[in-house]
Amino acid sequence: MKNTVIITVAAVAVSMALTAQAQGQKKNIEVTINGVAGFQDTPLEPDGKWHVHDPARPQPPVVTPGKTFSQQATPPSDAIVLFDGKDLSRWTDRNGNPAPWTVEDGVMISAKSDIQTTNKFGDIQLHLEFKEPVPGKGEGQGRGNSGVYFMGQYEVQVLDCYHNKTYADGSTGAIYGQHPPLANACRPPGEWQTYDIMFTAPRFEPGGKVLSPAYVTVILNGVVVQNHQAYRGASNWKSPGKYTPHATELPLALQYHSNPVSFRNIWVRPVPLVDEP
Ligand code: MG
């Protein structure tokens, strides 16, 4: 019986390897440089300087945030409140089923899968608060990982980078896989942290060509970590980013990445397009 199981497992492993080979996928080798694990055999970023998730890319400078910034900020009168501590009625999983996250003591905690809003958005101002688990468990990308996905695909990274090194383009506040944050402004795990983010949706020509990219300005705990930074496309693991034309409004999503990350006080204001000079 035991032998049969081993042979079956081996057969599955071989067939998976063959499938990967047939599809031209290569297995990237993780390397560690100065205590940072990452990759140097992934595609190059378009500037040709760094590989995606390159551990040699400089770490963002640590900036200690002020004691308070926008914790418990009350929403403006025209905001759409996505989570006020009560329930997940504004959220589903990626397939439209009930959101599988838990709600406890006014806080929602990531579990099982990504979730997305029932509303669809284009350009928005977002306020969101998150708290990393205590004690911090895991290292690098395995420590308190989640993420904010604008239009379901343009990620601003959520991670516990307080005394936790990871590749720069995957740090807290990174446009994942593309642009490191300008600073590491993380609070310790167990403390509420704030994101105040302005996101501008990409525009596509009728034929699908990118007319203007997506942009994001990110304030983490009162510190600007992205300043009107352009996305190079949807963010993905080991990908330098790629645009695929899509609708002008899509749901906002939050990532589940095997770690229980807490969220509270989430609201957005759709921002109108102003063409005035
Ligand atoms: Mg993430």
Short mmCIF file of C-alpha atoms and ligand atoms in Angstrom, two decimals:
data_model
loop_
_atom_site.label_atom_id
_atom_site.label_comp_id
_atom_site.label_asym_id
_atom_site.label_seq_id
_atom_site.Cartn_x
_atom_site.Cartn_y
_atom_site.Cartn_z
CA MET A 1 0.00 0.00 0.00
CA LYS A 2 2.77 2.39 1.03
CA ASN A 3 4.70 1.65 -2.18
CA THR A 4 1.62 2.28 -4.27
CA VAL A 5 1.18 5.68 -2.64
CA ILE A 6 4.85 6.59 -3.22
CA ILE A 7 4.66 5.49 -6.86
CA THR A 8 1.43 7.46 -7.34
CA VAL A 9 2.94 10.59 -5.79
CA ALA A 10 6.07 10.19 -7.93
CA ALA A 11 3.97 9.72 -11.05
CA VAL A 12 1.98 12.86 -10.28
CA ALA A 13 5.21 14.82 -9.65
CA VAL A 14 6.71 13.63 -12.95
CA SER A 15 3.56 14.44 -14.89
CA MET A 16 3.41 17.93 -13.28
CA ALA A 17 7.06 18.54 -14.21
CA LEU A 18 6.39 17.39 -17.78
CA THR A 19 3.33 19.63 -17.98
CA ALA A 20 5.37 22.63 -16.76
CA GLN A 21 8.11 21.79 -19.27
CA ALA A 22 5.59 21.39 -22.08
CA GLN A 23 4.19 24.81 -21.28
CA GLY A 24 7.67 26.33 -21.33
CA GLN A 25 7.56 27.34 -17.66
CA LYS A 26 10.84 27.40 -15.84
CA LYS A 27 11.33 26.84 -12.17
CA ASN A 28 12.90 29.96 -10.72
CA ILE A 29 15.64 29.52 -8.14
CA GLU A 30 15.25 31.54 -4.95
CA VAL A 31 18.41 33.39 -3.91
CA THR A 32 19.15 35.27 -0.68
CA ILE A 33 21.23 38.46 -0.71
CA ASN A 34 21.86 40.41 2.53
CA GLY A 35 19.10 38.48 4.24
CA VAL A 36 16.56 39.19 1.47
CA ALA A 37 15.10 36.22 -0.39
CA GLY A 38 14.05 36.78 -3.99
CA PHE A 39 14.83 35.96 -7.61
CA GLN A 40 17.37 36.99 -10.21
CA ASP A 41 16.20 34.70 -12.98
CA THR A 42 12.78 36.36 -13.37
CA PRO A 43 12.04 38.80 -16.23
CA LEU A 44 13.82 42.16 -16.13
CA GLU A 45 11.81 45.27 -15.31
CA PRO A 46 11.51 47.49 -18.41
CA ASP A 47 14.26 49.80 -17.10
CA GLY A 48 16.58 46.81 -17.51
CA LYS A 49 18.16 47.28 -14.12
CA TRP A 50 16.40 44.88 -11.79
CA HIS A 51 14.72 41.54 -12.09
CA VAL A 52 11.16 41.20 -10.80
CA HIS A 53 11.45 40.46 -7.04
CA ASP A 54 15.22 41.09 -7.15
CA PRO A 55 16.72 40.74 -3.65
CA ALA A 56 19.57 43.11 -4.63
CA ARG A 57 17.21 46.00 -5.36
CA PRO A 58 17.73 48.59 -2.59
CA GLN A 59 15.48 48.31 0.45
CA PRO A 60 13.14 51.26 1.08
CA PRO A 61 14.46 53.52 3.87
CA VAL A 62 12.76 53.02 7.23
CA VAL A 63 10.65 56.01 8.30
CA THR A 64 8.97 55.84 11.71
CA PRO A 65 5.43 57.16 11.29
CA GLY A 66 3.96 59.72 13.66
CA LYS A 67 1.88 58.42 16.55
CA THR A 68 -1.46 58.89 14.78
CA PHE A 69 -2.60 59.82 11.32
CA SER A 70 -6.01 58.78 10.01
CA GLN A 71 -6.96 55.93 12.35
CA GLN A 72 -10.72 55.76 12.83
CA ALA A 73 -11.20 58.57 10.27
CA THR A 74 -14.94 59.09 9.94
CA PRO A 75 -16.15 58.86 6.35
CA PRO A 76 -17.15 62.04 4.47
CA SER A 77 -20.85 62.43 3.69
CA ASP A 78 -20.56 61.13 0.12
CA ALA A 79 -18.34 58.12 0.90
CA ILE A 80 -19.43 54.55 0.19
CA VAL A 81 -18.72 52.63 3.37
CA LEU A 82 -17.47 49.17 2.45
CA PHE A 83 -16.91 47.92 6.00
CA ASP A 84 -18.10 49.61 9.17
CA GLY A 85 -17.43 46.74 11.55
CA LYS A 86 -20.81 45.05 11.23
CA ASP A 87 -20.89 42.63 8.31
CA LEU A 88 -19.58 41.65 4.90
CA SER A 89 -22.71 42.57 2.98
CA ARG A 90 -20.69 44.73 0.56
CA TRP A 91 -18.30 41.86 -0.24
CA THR A 92 -18.29 38.51 -2.04
CA ASP A 93 -15.57 36.08 -3.05
CA ARG A 94 -14.11 36.44 -6.56
CA ASN A 95 -16.98 34.35 -7.97
CA GLY A 96 -19.84 36.23 -6.35
CA ASN A 97 -20.37 33.76 -3.49
CA PRO A 98 -20.65 35.00 0.14
CA ALA A 99 -17.34 36.43 1.38
CA PRO A 100 -15.54 33.74 3.43
CA TRP A 101 -13.73 36.17 5.77
CA THR A 102 -14.66 36.32 9.46
CA VAL A 103 -16.01 39.31 11.38
CA GLU A 104 -15.12 39.58 15.08
CA ASP A 105 -15.36 42.57 17.41
CA GLY A 106 -15.87 45.04 14.57
CA VAL A 107 -12.92 43.71 12.55
CA MET A 108 -12.84 41.56 9.43
CA ILE A 109 -10.09 38.95 9.14
CA SER A 110 -8.80 37.46 5.88
CA ALA A 111 -9.50 33.77 5.33
CA LYS A 112 -9.88 31.16 2.58
CA SER A 113 -9.89 33.36 -0.55
CA ASP A 114 -9.75 36.87 -1.96
CA ILE A 115 -12.85 39.00 -1.57
CA GLN A 116 -14.22 41.78 -3.76
CA THR A 117 -16.77 44.55 -3.46
CA THR A 118 -20.28 44.29 -4.81
CA ASN A 119 -19.76 47.87 -6.10
CA LYS A 120 -17.61 48.58 -9.13
CA PHE A 121 -15.23 51.53 -9.21
CA GLY A 122 -12.98 53.50 -11.56
CA ASP A 123 -11.04 56.42 -10.08
CA ILE A 124 -11.31 56.40 -6.28
CA GLN A 125 -10.05 57.75 -3.01
CA LEU A 126 -9.76 54.87 -0.54
CA HIS A 127 -9.37 54.81 3.21
CA LEU A 128 -8.58 51.45 4.79
CA GLU A 129 -7.03 50.26 8.06
CA PHE A 130 -5.18 47.00 8.61
CA LYS A 131 -3.49 45.22 11.49
CA GLU A 132 -0.87 42.50 11.23
CA PRO A 133 -1.09 39.39 13.43
CA VAL A 134 0.72 39.14 16.78
CA PRO A 135 3.07 37.47 17.25
CA GLY A 136 4.43 37.92 13.72
CA LYS A 137 4.84 34.52 12.09
CA GLY A 138 6.76 33.60 8.94
CA GLU A 139 9.35 35.56 7.01
CA GLY A 140 9.54 37.70 3.91
CA GLN A 141 6.38 37.37 1.84
CA GLY A 142 5.00 34.85 4.34
CA ARG A 143 4.50 37.40 7.12
CA GLY A 144 1.10 39.05 7.25
CA ASN A 145 0.62 39.13 3.47
CA SER A 146 -2.56 40.54 1.94
CA GLY A 147 -3.12 43.26 -0.62
CA VAL A 148 -5.44 45.86 -2.02
CA TYR A 149 -6.34 45.14 -5.64
CA PHE A 150 -7.76 48.17 -7.45
CA MET A 151 -10.09 47.05 -10.21
CA GLY A 152 -9.41 43.53 -8.96
CA GLN A 153 -5.91 43.48 -10.49
CA TYR A 154 -3.66 46.46 -9.60
CA GLU A 155 -2.15 45.55 -6.23
CA VAL A 156 -0.84 47.77 -3.48
CA GLN A 157 0.93 45.34 -1.19
CA VAL A 158 -0.12 44.70 2.40
CA LEU A 159 2.63 42.93 4.37
CA ASP A 160 4.23 43.00 7.80
CA CYS A 161 7.57 44.64 6.93
CA TYR A 162 8.30 45.75 10.48
CA HIS A 163 11.75 44.23 11.02
CA ASN A 164 10.96 41.78 8.23
CA LYS A 165 13.01 42.01 5.05
CA THR A 166 11.64 41.04 1.68
CA TYR A 167 12.35 41.98 -1.92
CA ALA A 168 11.76 45.73 -2.33
CA ASP A 169 9.10 45.42 -5.04
CA GLY A 170 7.03 43.28 -2.66
CA SER A 171 7.32 45.47 0.48
CA THR A 172 4.40 47.14 2.21
CA GLY A 173 3.12 49.88 -0.08
CA ALA A 174 4.80 48.42 -3.18
CA ILE A 175 3.08 48.25 -6.53
CA TYR A 176 3.66 44.55 -6.35
CA GLY A 177 6.44 43.32 -8.63
CA GLN A 178 6.95 46.76 -10.20
CA HIS A 179 7.70 49.71 -7.92
CA PRO A 180 9.07 49.53 -4.35
CA PRO A 181 7.59 51.97 -1.84
CA LEU A 182 9.49 55.24 -1.28
CA ALA A 183 9.74 54.37 2.42
CA ASN A 184 9.16 51.53 4.87
CA ALA A 185 6.64 53.26 7.14
CA CYS A 186 5.29 50.16 8.88
CA ARG A 187 4.00 50.12 12.41
CA PRO A 188 4.68 47.04 14.56
CA PRO A 189 2.32 44.08 14.24
CA GLY A 190 -0.73 44.47 16.46
CA GLU A 191 -1.02 48.23 15.80
CA TRP A 192 -3.61 49.65 13.41
CA GLN A 193 -2.11 51.06 10.21
CA THR A 194 -3.77 53.32 7.68
CA TYR A 195 -3.82 53.46 3.92
CA ASP A 196 -5.12 56.60 2.25
CA ILE A 197 -4.87 55.96 -1.46
CA MET A 198 -5.79 57.79 -4.64
CA PHE A 199 -6.15 55.48 -7.60
CA THR A 200 -6.65 56.52 -11.22
CA ALA A 201 -7.93 53.85 -13.57
CA PRO A 202 -6.13 53.19 -16.85
CA ARG A 203 -7.74 54.36 -20.07
CA PHE A 204 -7.80 52.24 -23.20
CA GLU A 205 -8.38 53.20 -26.79
CA PRO A 206 -11.31 51.42 -28.48
CA GLY A 207 -8.79 49.03 -30.08
CA GLY A 208 -7.38 48.13 -26.66
CA LYS A 209 -4.17 50.18 -26.75
CA VAL A 210 -3.28 51.85 -23.43
CA LEU A 211 -4.16 55.53 -23.69
CA SER A 212 -2.99 56.26 -20.13
CA PRO A 213 -1.79 53.84 -17.47
CA ALA A 214 -3.24 53.33 -14.01
CA TYR A 215 -1.74 55.66 -11.40
CA VAL A 216 -1.60 55.45 -7.65
CA THR A 217 -0.65 57.74 -4.79
CA VAL A 218 -0.32 55.87 -1.51
CA ILE A 219 -0.06 57.32 1.98
CA LEU A 220 0.84 54.69 4.55
CA ASN A 221 0.51 55.84 8.16
CA GLY A 222 0.87 59.45 7.03
CA VAL A 223 3.92 58.81 4.83
CA VAL A 224 3.78 59.02 1.02
CA VAL A 225 5.07 55.71 -0.30
CA GLN A 226 3.89 56.04 -3.93
CA ASN A 227 3.59 59.45 -5.59
CA HIS A 228 1.36 59.37 -8.68
CA GLN A 229 3.21 56.24 -9.73
CA ALA A 230 2.19 54.53 -12.97
CA TYR A 231 1.41 50.82 -13.05
CA ARG A 232 3.04 48.83 -15.83
CA GLY A 233 -0.09 46.72 -15.97
CA ALA A 234 -1.88 44.26 -13.71
CA SER A 235 0.43 43.10 -10.95
CA ASN A 236 1.39 39.49 -10.62
CA TRP A 237 3.98 37.21 -9.06
CA LYS A 238 7.17 37.10 -11.17
CA SER A 239 5.60 39.38 -13.77
CA PRO A 240 6.77 42.89 -14.69
CA GLY A 241 3.11 43.84 -15.29
CA LYS A 242 0.88 43.59 -18.32
CA TYR A 243 -2.23 45.47 -19.43
CA THR A 244 -5.29 43.69 -20.71
CA PRO A 245 -8.11 46.04 -21.74
CA HIS A 246 -11.05 45.99 -19.34
CA ALA A 247 -14.19 47.80 -18.26
CA THR A 248 -14.05 51.37 -16.91
CA GLU A 249 -15.36 50.23 -13.50
CA LEU A 250 -14.54 46.98 -11.69
CA PRO A 251 -14.72 45.70 -8.08
CA LEU A 252 -12.07 46.53 -5.50
CA ALA A 253 -10.57 43.31 -4.13
CA LEU A 254 -8.61 42.32 -1.02
CA GLN A 255 -6.12 39.48 -1.16
CA TYR A 256 -6.05 36.34 0.93
CA HIS A 257 -2.47 35.06 1.03
CA SER A 258 -2.67 32.34 3.74
CA ASN A 259 -2.18 34.85 6.58
CA PRO A 260 -4.94 36.19 8.87
CA VAL A 261 -4.76 39.98 8.42
CA SER A 262 -7.33 42.24 10.15
CA PHE A 263 -9.14 45.13 8.44
CA ARG A 264 -11.49 47.86 9.64
CA ASN A 265 -12.99 51.21 8.61
CA ILE A 266 -12.95 50.84 4.81
CA TRP A 267 -14.58 53.53 2.70
CA VAL A 268 -14.20 54.96 -0.77
CA ARG A 269 -15.14 58.09 -2.64
CA PRO A 270 -15.47 57.71 -6.38
CA VAL A 271 -13.57 60.66 -7.84
CA PRO A 272 -15.09 62.41 -10.83
CA LEU A 273 -12.96 63.08 -13.87
CA VAL A 274 -12.24 66.81 -14.10
CA ASP A 275 -11.42 68.21 -17.52
CA GLU A 276 -11.33 71.85 -16.48
CA PRO A 277 -8.08 73.68 -17.26
MG MG B 1 0.02 40.61 -1.30
#
